[in-house]
PDB file of C-alpha atoms in Angstrom:
ATOM      1  CA  MET A 791      35.234 213.485-221.420  1.00 49.00           C
ATOM      2  CA  ARG A 792      32.258 215.783-222.092  1.00 48.00           C
ATOM      3  CA  ARG A 793      32.647 217.485-218.706  1.00 53.00           C
ATOM      4  CA  ARG A 794      36.387 217.879-219.217  1.00 52.00           C
ATOM      5  CA  LEU A 795      35.812 219.531-222.605  1.00 45.00           C
ATOM      6  CA  PHE A 796      33.091 221.773-221.174  1.00 43.00           C
ATOM      7  CA  ALA A 797      35.373 222.933-218.347  1.00 42.00           C
ATOM      8  CA  TRP A 798      38.180 223.651-220.825  1.00 40.00           C
ATOM      9  CA  GLY A 799      35.920 225.604-223.188  1.00 45.00           C
ATOM     10  CA  TYR A 800      34.221 227.501-220.360  1.00 51.00           C
ATOM     11  CA  ALA A 801      37.532 228.598-218.875  1.00 48.00           C
ATOM     12  CA  ARG A 802      38.833 229.687-222.296  1.00 48.00           C
ATOM     13  CA  GLY A 803      35.746 231.786-223.000  1.00 50.00           C
ATOM     14  CA  GLU A 804      35.183 233.505-219.676  1.00 56.00           C
ATOM     15  CA  ALA A 805      38.110 235.957-219.535  1.00 54.00           C
ATOM     16  CA  GLY A 806      36.154 238.931-220.887  1.00 54.00           C
ATOM     17  CA  HIS A 807      33.102 238.091-218.803  1.00 60.00           C
ATOM     18  CA  ARG A 808      35.246 237.808-215.669  1.00 64.00           C
ATOM     19  CA  ARG A 809      36.530 241.376-216.095  1.00 71.00           C
ATOM     20  CA  GLU A 810      33.159 242.869-217.021  1.00 78.00           C
ATOM     21  CA  SER A 811      31.212 241.199-214.214  1.00 82.00           C
ATOM     22  CA  ALA A 812      33.606 241.976-211.346  1.00 86.00           C
ATOM     23  CA  ASP A 813      31.536 244.779-209.780  1.00 88.00           C
ATOM     24  CA  LEU A 814      28.347 242.762-210.201  1.00 89.00           C
ATOM     25  CA  ARG A 815      29.822 239.735-208.462  1.00 92.00           C
ATOM     26  CA  ARG A 816      31.191 241.905-205.656  1.00 93.00           C
ATOM     27  CA  ALA A 817      27.699 243.328-205.102  1.00 92.00           C
ATOM     28  CA  LEU A 818      26.229 239.827-205.198  1.00 94.00           C
ATOM     29  CA  VAL A 819      28.370 238.176-202.512  1.00 97.00           C
ATOM     30  CA  GLY A 820      30.613 240.776-200.855  1.00 96.00           C
ATOM     31  CA  ASP A 821      28.361 241.464-197.877  1.00 97.00           C
ATOM     32  CA  LEU A 822      27.584 237.834-196.995  1.00 98.00           C
ATOM     33  CA  ALA A 823      28.907 236.406-193.735  1.00 98.00           C
ATOM     34  CA  GLY A 824      28.887 233.151-191.822  1.00 98.00           C
ATOM     35  CA  GLU A 825      28.463 229.752-193.464  1.00 98.00           C
ATOM     36  CA  ILE A 826      27.830 230.195-197.192  1.00 98.00           C
ATOM     37  CA  LEU A 827      26.947 227.601-199.819  1.00 98.00           C
ATOM     38  CA  GLU A 828      27.729 228.303-203.468  1.00 98.00           C
ATOM     39  CA  ILE A 829      26.312 225.875-206.010  1.00 98.00           C
ATOM     40  CA  GLY A 830      27.864 225.506-209.445  1.00 95.00           C
ATOM     41  CA  CYS A 831      30.961 227.495-208.549  1.00 96.00           C
ATOM     42  CA  GLY A 832      32.563 226.576-211.888  1.00 92.00           C
ATOM     43  CA  THR A 833      36.105 227.901-212.200  1.00 93.00           C
ATOM     44  CA  GLY A 834      35.718 229.901-208.976  1.00 95.00           C
ATOM     45  CA  VAL A 835      35.142 233.393-210.371  1.00 94.00           C
ATOM     46  CA  ASN A 836      33.053 234.467-207.349  1.00 96.00           C
ATOM     47  CA  LEU A 837      35.553 233.323-204.738  1.00 97.00           C
ATOM     48  CA  ALA A 838      37.675 236.485-204.841  1.00 95.00           C
ATOM     49  CA  TYR A 839      34.696 238.630-203.827  1.00 97.00           C
ATOM     50  CA  TYR A 840      33.660 236.984-200.566  1.00 98.00           C
ATOM     51  CA  ALA A 841      34.531 238.964-197.448  1.00 97.00           C
ATOM     52  CA  PRO A 842      37.349 237.936-195.100  1.00 97.00           C
ATOM     53  CA  GLY A 843      35.892 235.755-192.371  1.00 96.00           C
ATOM     54  CA  ALA A 844      33.232 234.210-194.567  1.00 98.00           C
ATOM     55  CA  ARG A 845      33.292 230.393-194.703  1.00 98.00           C
ATOM     56  CA  VAL A 846      32.297 229.251-198.162  1.00 98.00           C
ATOM     57  CA  THR A 847      31.466 225.719-199.263  1.00 98.00           C
ATOM     58  CA  ALA A 848      31.851 226.022-203.033  1.00 98.00           C
ATOM     59  CA  THR A 849      30.353 223.117-204.943  1.00 98.00           C
ATOM     60  CA  ASP A 850      30.192 221.911-208.515  1.00 96.00           C
ATOM     61  CA  ARG A 851      29.138 218.617-210.087  1.00 94.00           C
ATOM     62  CA  ASN A 852      32.080 218.850-212.521  1.00 93.00           C
ATOM     63  CA  ALA A 853      35.389 217.786-210.964  1.00 94.00           C
ATOM     64  CA  HIS A 854      37.304 219.420-213.827  1.00 92.00           C
ATOM     65  CA  MET A 855      35.741 222.791-212.956  1.00 92.00           C
ATOM     66  CA  LEU A 856      36.725 222.337-209.322  1.00 96.00           C
ATOM     67  CA  ARG A 857      40.331 221.681-210.271  1.00 94.00           C
ATOM     68  CA  ARG A 858      40.362 225.037-212.037  1.00 93.00           C
ATOM     69  CA  ALA A 859      38.685 226.688-209.027  1.00 95.00           C
ATOM     70  CA  ALA A 860      41.393 225.477-206.635  1.00 96.00           C
ATOM     71  CA  ALA A 861      43.775 228.333-207.506  1.00 94.00           C
ATOM     72  CA  GLU A 862      41.015 230.906-206.881  1.00 95.00           C
ATOM     73  CA  ALA A 863      40.247 229.266-203.539  1.00 97.00           C
ATOM     74  CA  GLU A 864      43.867 229.530-202.427  1.00 97.00           C
ATOM     75  CA  ARG A 865      43.984 233.260-203.241  1.00 96.00           C
ATOM     76  CA  ALA A 866      40.611 234.137-201.654  1.00 97.00           C
ATOM     77  CA  ALA A 867      40.328 236.203-198.472  1.00 97.00           C
ATOM     78  CA  ALA A 868      37.465 233.977-197.295  1.00 98.00           C
ATOM     79  CA  THR A 869      37.894 230.384-196.143  1.00 98.00           C
ATOM     80  CA  ILE A 870      36.928 228.170-199.087  1.00 98.00           C
ATOM     81  CA  ALA A 871      36.139 224.441-199.119  1.00 98.00           C
ATOM     82  CA  LEU A 872      35.607 222.883-202.555  1.00 98.00           C
ATOM     83  CA  ARG A 873      33.189 219.952-202.853  1.00 98.00           C
ATOM     84  CA  GLU A 874      32.056 217.844-205.808  1.00 97.00           C
ATOM     85  CA  VAL A 875      28.306 217.958-205.268  1.00 95.00           C
ATOM     86  CA  ASP A 876      25.146 217.831-207.370  1.00 94.00           C
ATOM     87  CA  ALA A 877      22.910 220.785-206.438  1.00 94.00           C
ATOM     88  CA  ALA A 878      19.779 218.632-206.617  1.00 93.00           C
ATOM     89  CA  THR A 879      21.019 216.283-203.845  1.00 95.00           C
ATOM     90  CA  LEU A 880      22.966 218.363-201.348  1.00 97.00           C
ATOM     91  CA  PRO A 881      24.772 216.223-198.724  1.00 97.00           C
ATOM     92  CA  PHE A 882      24.289 218.751-195.923  1.00 98.00           C
ATOM     93  CA  PRO A 883      21.938 218.661-192.904  1.00 98.00           C
ATOM     94  CA  ASP A 884      18.880 220.880-192.803  1.00 98.00           C
ATOM     95  CA  GLY A 885      19.615 224.483-191.854  1.00 98.00           C
ATOM     96  CA  SER A 886      23.383 224.273-192.351  1.00 98.00           C
ATOM     97  CA  PHE A 887      23.977 227.634-194.038  1.00 98.00           C
ATOM     98  CA  ASP A 888      23.449 231.357-193.502  1.00 98.00           C
ATOM     99  CA  ALA A 889      23.414 232.111-197.243  1.00 98.00           C
ATOM    100  CA  ALA A 890      23.408 230.438-200.636  1.00 98.00           C
ATOM    101  CA  VAL A 891      24.695 231.738-203.969  1.00 98.00           C
ATOM    102  CA  SER A 892      23.968 230.640-207.530  1.00 97.00           C
ATOM    103  CA  THR A 893      25.577 232.369-210.520  1.00 94.00           C
ATOM    104  CA  LEU A 894      24.539 231.322-214.040  1.00 91.00           C
ATOM    105  CA  VAL A 895      23.711 227.837-212.761  1.00 93.00           C
ATOM    106  CA  LEU A 896      19.932 227.556-212.425  1.00 94.00           C
ATOM    107  CA  CYS A 897      19.607 227.696-216.209  1.00 90.00           C
ATOM    108  CA  SER A 898      21.222 224.270-216.446  1.00 89.00           C
ATOM    109  CA  VAL A 899      19.924 222.209-213.512  1.00 92.00           C
ATOM    110  CA  PRO A 900      17.625 219.411-214.734  1.00 90.00           C
ATOM    111  CA  ASP A 901      14.880 220.233-212.206  1.00 94.00           C
ATOM    112  CA  LEU A 902      14.755 223.885-211.142  1.00 95.00           C
ATOM    113  CA  ALA A 903      12.066 223.404-208.483  1.00 96.00           C
ATOM    114  CA  ALA A 904      13.898 220.453-206.893  1.00 95.00           C
ATOM    115  CA  THR A 905      17.183 222.364-206.788  1.00 97.00           C
ATOM    116  CA  LEU A 906      15.573 225.390-205.131  1.00 97.00           C
ATOM    117  CA  ALA A 907      13.823 223.105-202.649  1.00 97.00           C
ATOM    118  CA  GLU A 908      17.203 221.597-201.733  1.00 97.00           C
ATOM    119  CA  LEU A 909      18.692 225.056-201.267  1.00 98.00           C
ATOM    120  CA  ARG A 910      15.803 226.054-199.024  1.00 98.00           C
ATOM    121  CA  ARG A 911      16.237 222.895-196.948  1.00 98.00           C
ATOM    122  CA  ALA A 912      19.971 223.532-196.471  1.00 98.00           C
ATOM    123  CA  LEU A 913      19.418 227.147-195.382  1.00 98.00           C
ATOM    124  CA  ARG A 914      18.472 228.432-191.958  1.00 98.00           C
ATOM    125  CA  PRO A 915      15.216 230.418-191.599  1.00 97.00           C
ATOM    126  CA  GLY A 916      15.826 233.984-192.750  1.00 97.00           C
ATOM    127  CA  ALA A 917      19.014 233.041-194.612  1.00 98.00           C
ATOM    128  CA  HIS A 918      20.006 234.887-197.780  1.00 98.00           C
ATOM    129  CA  LEU A 919      19.711 233.557-201.312  1.00 98.00           C
ATOM    130  CA  ARG A 920      21.621 235.422-204.021  1.00 98.00           C
ATOM    131  CA  VAL A 921      21.046 234.555-207.680  1.00 97.00           C
ATOM    132  CA  LEU A 922      22.500 235.913-210.917  1.00 93.00           C
ATOM    133  CA  GLU A 923      20.923 234.209-213.913  1.00 89.00           C
ATOM    134  CA  HIS A 924      19.998 234.700-217.540  1.00 76.00           C
ATOM    135  CA  VAL A 925      16.221 234.460-217.854  1.00 69.00           C
ATOM    136  CA  VAL A 926      13.373 234.599-220.343  1.00 63.00           C
ATOM    137  CA  SER A 927      12.959 237.996-221.975  1.00 61.00           C
ATOM    138  CA  GLU A 928      10.119 240.374-221.105  1.00 70.00           C
ATOM    139  CA  ARG A 929       9.704 241.046-224.832  1.00 69.00           C
ATOM    140  CA  ALA A 930       7.144 238.602-226.211  1.00 74.00           C
ATOM    141  CA  TRP A 931       8.865 238.059-229.557  1.00 64.00           C
ATOM    142  CA  VAL A 932      12.266 237.486-227.945  1.00 60.00           C
ATOM    143  CA  ALA A 933      10.719 235.081-225.428  1.00 59.00           C
ATOM    144  CA  TRP A 934       9.135 233.205-228.350  1.00 67.00           C
ATOM    145  CA  LEU A 935      12.511 232.937-230.073  1.00 66.00           C
ATOM    146  CA  GLN A 936      14.085 231.683-226.851  1.00 64.00           C
ATOM    147  CA  ARG A 937      11.463 228.949-226.553  1.00 74.00           C
ATOM    148  CA  VAL A 938      11.907 227.932-230.192  1.00 68.00           C
ATOM    149  CA  ALA A 939      15.691 227.793-229.831  1.00 68.00           C
ATOM    150  CA  ASN A 940      15.626 226.103-226.444  1.00 62.00           C
ATOM    151  CA  PRO A 941      15.774 222.422-227.546  1.00 68.00           C
ATOM    152  CA  ALA A 942      18.931 222.986-229.595  1.00 64.00           C
ATOM    153  CA  TRP A 943      20.504 225.366-227.080  1.00 65.00           C
ATOM    154  CA  GLY A 944      19.843 222.827-224.330  1.00 56.00           C
ATOM    155  CA  LEU A 945      22.565 220.638-225.823  1.00 66.00           C
ATOM    156  CA  VAL A 946      25.039 223.122-224.263  1.00 65.00           C
ATOM    157  CA  ASP A 947      25.327 221.509-220.812  1.00 63.00           C
ATOM    158  CA  ASN A 948      21.517 221.338-220.522  1.00 75.00           C
ATOM    159  CA  CYS A 949      21.270 225.158-220.549  1.00 82.00           C
ATOM    160  CA  HIS A 950      17.728 226.598-220.830  1.00 73.00           C
ATOM    161  CA  LEU A 951      17.051 229.994-222.411  1.00 75.00           C
ATOM    162  CA  ASP A 952      13.492 230.474-221.187  1.00 76.00           C
ATOM    163  CA  ARG A 953      13.340 229.970-217.434  1.00 83.00           C
ATOM    164  CA  GLY A 954      11.464 232.379-215.164  1.00 86.00           C
ATOM    165  CA  VAL A 955      13.815 232.131-212.217  1.00 92.00           C
ATOM    166  CA  ALA A 956      12.322 234.815-209.950  1.00 93.00           C
ATOM    167  CA  ALA A 957       8.898 233.148-210.059  1.00 94.00           C
ATOM    168  CA  ALA A 958      10.504 229.792-209.289  1.00 96.00           C
ATOM    169  CA  VAL A 959      12.389 231.302-206.328  1.00 97.00           C
ATOM    170  CA  ARG A 960       9.118 232.628-204.883  1.00 97.00           C
ATOM    171  CA  ALA A 961       7.341 229.319-205.463  1.00 97.00           C
ATOM    172  CA  ALA A 962      10.118 227.496-203.585  1.00 97.00           C
ATOM    173  CA  GLY A 963       9.407 229.411-200.383  1.00 97.00           C
ATOM    174  CA  PHE A 964      11.706 232.408-200.631  1.00 98.00           C
ATOM    175  CA  THR A 965      10.788 236.057-200.207  1.00 97.00           C
ATOM    176  CA  VAL A 966      12.299 238.131-203.009  1.00 97.00           C
ATOM    177  CA  GLU A 967      13.558 241.387-201.489  1.00 96.00           C
ATOM    178  CA  ALA A 968      15.075 242.923-204.626  1.00 94.00           C
ATOM    179  CA  GLU A 969      15.323 242.106-208.310  1.00 92.00           C
ATOM    180  CA  ALA A 970      17.409 243.969-210.863  1.00 88.00           C
ATOM    181  CA  SER A 971      18.200 243.492-214.555  1.00 82.00           C
ATOM    182  CA  PRO A 972      21.894 244.275-215.017  1.00 79.00           C
ATOM    183  CA  SER A 973      23.385 244.435-218.485  1.00 72.00           C
ATOM    184  CA  LEU A 974      26.583 242.687-219.536  1.00 71.00           C
ATOM    185  CA  ARG A 975      27.986 242.902-223.039  1.00 71.00           C
ATOM    186  CA  THR A 976      29.421 239.407-222.674  1.00 68.00           C
ATOM    187  CA  VAL A 977      25.985 237.908-221.830  1.00 71.00           C
ATOM    188  CA  PRO A 978      23.652 238.994-224.654  1.00 68.00           C
ATOM    189  CA  MET A 979      20.505 237.854-222.831  1.00 75.00           C
ATOM    190  CA  ARG A 980      18.285 239.348-220.154  1.00 75.00           C
ATOM    191  CA  LEU A 981      19.857 238.901-216.719  1.00 84.00           C
ATOM    192  CA  ALA A 982      18.196 238.833-213.314  1.00 86.00           C
ATOM    193  CA  LEU A 983      20.018 239.632-210.075  1.00 93.00           C
ATOM    194  CA  ILE A 984      17.808 238.373-207.258  1.00 95.00           C
ATOM    195  CA  ARG A 985      18.204 238.979-203.536  1.00 97.00           C
ATOM    196  CA  ALA A 986      15.893 236.793-201.480  1.00 98.00           C
ATOM    197  CA  ARG A 987      15.516 235.242-198.033  1.00 98.00           C
ATOM    198  CA  ARG A 988      14.303 231.855-196.905  1.00 97.00           C
ATOM    199  CA  ALA A 989      10.788 232.327-195.561  1.00 89.00           C
ATOM    200  CA  GLY A 990       9.657 230.509-192.436  1.00 79.00           C
TER     201      GLY A 990
END
C-alpha cells in the first residue's frame, strides 16, 4: 500500500518538474546508444528522450511506478523493456550494458556504495554512467541543516538530503568526466549532473 500511495503522489506532483527538466533530461540521455540500463525509472519521464535505436532496460523496485511508465514506454522512439528490479541486486550478467542512467534515485537507495558497485559490475569497461541527483550543499550552513533534517526527511521513501554522490561515484570505480550543477525551480536543492565512465 505504501508503494502504491508513493507512486500516486509522485505522479501527481511531477507535472511541473517534467516540463521544466525536459532539456536537462534530453542532455542526460539523448546521445546514449546500445544497451542501456536505467535504474529507478519511476513513471518513465526519461523514456521520451532516448534516441531511436537505443535499447533501454528501464527498472524500478515499485511495480506501481512501472505501470505508470508503461504508457511512456509505448510512445518512446527507443526500444524499452520494463523490469521490476531492485538496483542493489541487479539480475543481469557482468558487462551487460553500454550505459547506465540514474535520475533522482541514488538519494533513496539504502546502500549507495553497494548500488554503484552493482552498476559498475553490470557495465562494460568504458561504459557511460549518467547521474542526475540532488546532493549535499556546498554551503556549510545549508549542509548542516540538511544533516539535521535528514532523519525526518528520510521517511519520504528513504530519501537522503546529504549524500555526496560524485565522491561515491569515484570511489565505486568510475572516472568522472564532467560535473555540473543545474538549477531547477521545482527542485529547491543543489543538483549534480554527472557524466562518468566505468574505469578498467
